[in-house]
Short mmCIF file of C-alpha atoms in Angstrom, two decimals:
data_model
loop_
_atom_site.label_atom_id
_atom_site.label_comp_id
_atom_site.label_asym_id
_atom_site.label_seq_id
_atom_site.Cartn_x
_atom_site.Cartn_y
_atom_site.Cartn_z
CA UNK Q 10 -14.39 -19.68 -3.78
CA UNK Q 11 -13.38 -16.82 -6.09
CA UNK Q 12 -10.55 -17.23 -8.56
CA UNK Q 13 -8.34 -14.12 -8.79
CA UNK Q 14 -6.35 -13.73 -11.97
CA UNK Q 15 -3.00 -14.22 -10.22
CA UNK Q 16 -1.79 -15.31 -6.83
CA UNK Q 17 1.88 -16.16 -6.51
CA UNK Q 18 3.31 -12.93 -5.10
CA UNK Q 19 0.53 -12.70 -2.59
CA UNK Q 20 1.43 -16.12 -1.23
CA UNK Q 21 5.08 -15.13 -1.00
CA UNK Q 22 4.10 -12.27 1.26
CA UNK Q 23 1.44 -14.01 3.30
CA UNK Q 24 3.53 -17.14 3.85
CA UNK Q 25 6.44 -15.06 5.09
CA UNK Q 26 4.31 -14.03 8.03
CA UNK Q 27 2.91 -17.53 8.42
CA UNK Q 28 6.42 -18.98 8.60
CA UNK Q 29 7.58 -16.22 10.94
CA UNK Q 30 5.02 -16.95 13.64
CA UNK Q 31 4.01 -20.54 12.93
CA UNK Q 32 3.85 -22.54 16.13
CA UNK Q 33 1.40 -24.58 18.18
CA UNK Q 34 -1.81 -22.53 18.46
CA UNK Q 35 -5.05 -21.81 16.66
CA UNK Q 36 -5.35 -22.54 12.96
CA UNK Q 37 -6.20 -19.66 10.64
CA UNK Q 38 -6.90 -19.26 6.95
CA UNK Q 39 -6.24 -16.07 4.99
CA UNK Q 40 -8.98 -15.07 2.53
CA UNK Q 41 -8.50 -12.25 0.04
CA UNK Q 42 -10.77 -9.24 0.31
CA UNK Q 43 -11.38 -9.02 -3.43
CA UNK Q 44 -10.68 -11.03 -6.56
CA UNK Q 45 -8.07 -8.58 -7.82
CA UNK Q 46 -5.73 -9.64 -4.99
CA UNK Q 47 -3.48 -6.58 -5.29
CA UNK Q 48 -4.14 -2.93 -4.45
CA UNK Q 49 -2.02 0.10 -5.20
CA UNK Q 50 -0.25 1.97 -2.41
CA UNK Q 51 -2.32 5.12 -1.80
CA UNK Q 52 0.70 7.08 -0.57
CA UNK Q 53 2.72 6.41 -3.75
CA UNK Q 54 1.93 8.84 -6.57
CA UNK Q 55 1.13 7.27 -9.97
CA UNK Q 56 1.46 3.76 -8.56
CA UNK Q 57 0.13 0.83 -10.58
CA UNK Q 58 0.84 -1.57 -7.77
CA UNK Q 59 2.37 -4.95 -8.60
CA UNK Q 60 2.04 -4.22 -12.31
CA UNK Q 61 4.90 -1.71 -12.03
CA UNK Q 62 7.15 -4.67 -11.19
CA UNK Q 63 5.81 -7.74 -12.97
CA UNK Q 64 3.62 -8.88 -15.82
CA UNK Q 65 1.63 -11.46 -13.90
CA UNK Q 66 -0.68 -12.60 -16.68
CA UNK Q 67 1.24 -15.85 -17.23
CA UNK Q 68 0.78 -17.32 -13.76
CA UNK Q 69 -2.04 -19.75 -13.06
CA UNK Q 70 -3.25 -21.40 -9.89
CA UNK Q 71 -5.79 -23.87 -8.59
CA UNK Q 72 -7.44 -23.72 -5.19
CA UNK Q 73 -8.13 -26.82 -3.16
CA UNK Q 74 -9.05 -27.32 0.47
CA UNK Q 75 -6.22 -25.85 2.52
CA UNK Q 76 -3.72 -25.38 -0.31
CA UNK Q 77 -3.08 -23.77 -3.66
CA UNK Q 78 -1.31 -25.13 -6.73
CA UNK Q 79 0.88 -22.61 -8.58
CA UNK Q 80 2.45 -22.79 -12.05
CA UNK Q 81 3.31 -20.66 -15.07
CA UNK Q 82 5.67 -17.73 -15.59
CA UNK Q 83 6.00 -14.04 -14.78
CA UNK Q 84 7.94 -11.27 -16.50
CA UNK Q 85 9.98 -8.48 -14.91
CA UNK Q 86 8.76 -5.08 -16.14
CA UNK Q 87 10.29 -2.70 -13.60
CA UNK Q 88 11.29 0.27 -15.75
CA UNK Q 89 14.09 2.67 -14.85
CA UNK Q 90 16.29 0.16 -13.03
CA UNK Q 91 19.47 -1.62 -14.13
CA UNK Q 92 20.70 -5.20 -13.50
CA UNK Q 93 23.50 -3.97 -11.22
CA UNK Q 94 21.26 -1.88 -8.99
CA UNK Q 95 20.98 -2.61 -5.30
CA UNK Q 96 17.41 -3.32 -4.20
CA UNK Q 97 15.98 -2.62 -0.77
CA UNK Q 98 12.82 -4.51 0.17
CA UNK Q 99 10.42 -3.90 3.04
CA UNK Q 100 7.31 -5.94 3.93
CA UNK Q 101 4.91 -4.97 6.71
CA UNK Q 102 1.68 -6.48 8.02
CA UNK Q 103 -1.05 -4.17 9.34
CA UNK Q 104 -4.32 -4.97 11.13
CA UNK Q 105 -7.50 -2.92 10.90
CA UNK Q 106 -8.44 -1.78 14.40
CA UNK Q 107 -11.38 0.59 14.86
CA UNK Q 108 -11.20 1.84 11.27
CA UNK Q 109 -7.46 2.50 11.47
CA UNK Q 110 -4.58 0.43 10.09
CA UNK Q 111 -2.27 -0.44 12.97
CA UNK Q 112 1.22 -1.97 12.59
CA UNK Q 113 1.79 -5.50 13.85
CA UNK Q 114 5.02 -7.15 15.06
CA UNK Q 115 5.39 -8.93 11.71
CA UNK Q 116 7.74 -7.19 9.30
CA UNK Q 117 10.78 -7.97 7.18
CA UNK Q 118 13.38 -5.85 5.43
CA UNK Q 119 16.61 -6.34 3.52
CA UNK Q 120 19.07 -3.83 2.11
CA UNK Q 121 20.22 -6.21 -0.64
CA UNK Q 122 17.30 -8.19 -2.01
CA UNK Q 123 19.22 -9.46 -5.05
CA UNK Q 124 21.94 -10.99 -2.89
CA UNK Q 125 19.42 -12.84 -0.73
CA UNK Q 126 16.82 -13.81 -3.34
CA UNK Q 127 18.26 -17.26 -4.11
CA UNK Q 128 19.84 -18.01 -0.75
CA UNK Q 129 18.43 -21.10 0.98
CA UNK Q 130 18.60 -19.18 4.25
CA UNK Q 131 16.26 -16.49 2.95
CA UNK Q 132 12.56 -17.07 3.42
CA UNK Q 133 11.62 -15.92 -0.09
CA UNK Q 134 13.60 -18.90 -1.35
CA UNK Q 135 11.37 -21.33 0.51
CA UNK Q 136 8.08 -19.96 -0.84
CA UNK Q 137 9.01 -18.57 -4.26
CA UNK Q 138 12.51 -18.45 -5.72
CA UNK Q 139 13.17 -22.11 -4.86
CA UNK Q 140 10.64 -22.94 -7.58
CA UNK Q 141 12.12 -20.70 -10.28
CA UNK Q 142 13.80 -22.77 -13.01
CA UNK Q 143 17.54 -22.70 -12.31
CA UNK Q 144 18.50 -21.25 -15.70
CA UNK Q 145 16.18 -18.26 -15.06
CA UNK Q 146 17.68 -17.31 -11.71
CA UNK Q 147 18.68 -13.67 -11.61
CA UNK Q 148 17.38 -10.59 -9.85
CA UNK Q 149 14.14 -8.76 -10.67
CA UNK Q 150 16.04 -5.79 -12.16
CA UNK Q 151 16.47 -7.21 -15.69
CA UNK Q 152 13.70 -5.76 -17.83
CA UNK Q 153 11.63 -8.37 -19.71
CA UNK Q 154 13.38 -11.27 -17.99
CA UNK Q 155 11.01 -14.22 -17.55
CA UNK Q 156 10.83 -16.43 -14.47
CA UNK Q 157 9.49 -19.89 -15.35
CA UNK Q 158 8.05 -21.66 -12.32
CA UNK Q 159 8.17 -25.32 -11.45
CA UNK Q 160 4.62 -26.31 -10.41
CA UNK Q 161 4.24 -26.45 -6.64
CA UNK Q 162 1.74 -26.38 -3.78
CA UNK Q 163 1.54 -24.13 -0.73
CA UNK Q 164 -0.57 -24.65 2.38
CA UNK Q 165 -3.06 -21.86 3.08
CA UNK Q 166 -4.03 -22.90 6.61
CA UNK Q 167 -1.46 -23.03 9.39
CA UNK Q 168 -1.11 -22.59 13.15
CA UNK Q 169 -0.57 -19.22 14.84
CA UNK Q 170 0.36 -18.72 18.49
CA UNK Q 171 -1.69 -15.50 18.69
CA UNK Q 172 -5.16 -14.34 17.68
CA UNK Q 173 -5.00 -13.41 13.99
CA UNK Q 174 -8.72 -12.97 13.31
CA UNK Q 175 -9.75 -9.83 11.46
CA UNK Q 176 -8.91 -7.70 8.44
CA UNK Q 177 -5.25 -7.24 7.53
CA UNK Q 178 -3.15 -5.75 4.77
CA UNK Q 179 0.38 -6.44 3.64
CA UNK Q 180 2.40 -3.51 2.29
CA UNK Q 181 5.40 -4.32 0.10
CA UNK Q 182 8.04 -1.80 -1.03
CA UNK Q 183 10.91 -2.25 -3.49
CA UNK Q 184 13.44 0.60 -3.84
CA UNK Q 185 16.37 0.60 -6.30
CA UNK Q 186 19.72 2.37 -5.89
CA UNK Q 187 22.21 2.94 -8.71
CA UNK Q 188 25.98 2.27 -8.69
CA UNK Q 189 26.51 5.59 -6.91
CA UNK Q 190 23.97 4.62 -4.26
CA UNK Q 191 21.50 7.17 -5.57
CA UNK Q 192 17.85 6.26 -5.22
CA UNK Q 193 16.02 5.50 -8.46
CA UNK Q 194 12.75 7.45 -8.90
CA UNK Q 195 10.57 4.43 -9.76
CA UNK Q 196 9.59 2.82 -6.47
CA UNK Q 197 7.68 -0.45 -6.54
CA UNK Q 198 4.86 -0.73 -4.04
CA UNK Q 199 1.71 -2.79 -3.69
CA UNK Q 200 -0.74 -3.88 -1.01
CA UNK Q 201 -2.70 -7.07 -0.38
CA UNK Q 202 -5.94 -6.86 1.61
CA UNK Q 203 -7.71 -9.78 3.22
CA UNK Q 204 -9.01 -11.36 6.38
CA UNK Q 205 -7.86 -14.11 8.69
CA UNK Q 206 -10.54 -16.58 9.77
CA UNK Q 207 -10.21 -19.28 12.38
CA UNK Q 208 -10.09 -22.56 10.49
CA UNK Q 209 -12.74 -25.15 11.26
#
């Protein structure tokens, strides 16, 4: 199995959809399309993908059968935003059908990401922010702030009630608004491409 240079954000996104539809059904595993994990958003001009938001060089991971072990730290590098900004977040899953990306029923959005980020009721908490060291817990809008992660494991194979086989992509948008509710020009956007396979 390949070893991409960073994985944590991808699992946050993928496991959101896993948790959303997990139920008794067929078991599927998500496999990344390439070892870079992240792609830029083609519709966003001058996008550097996830690297516009985070320095991900400090995160490490280890693959094992059906799970991944995550540890390390990541640094917030989203320029042009302020700690008091309101952040809107949108996550969408698309499936490749006859050479065209089609939307699926699986999506998530919030108009106040910072308010929800460390709430136990919010799904991101269960797969990411729960494992951020408590003293590091603040929003992603503080430039050069470091999130240290407690080592943890996430399952990569789970049950789905519907047929998930085929190529998919996850599209993630972060949009900041200032104290006057004016949109900041620097939009964060990245994509994750991969394929669901029926687990043996």
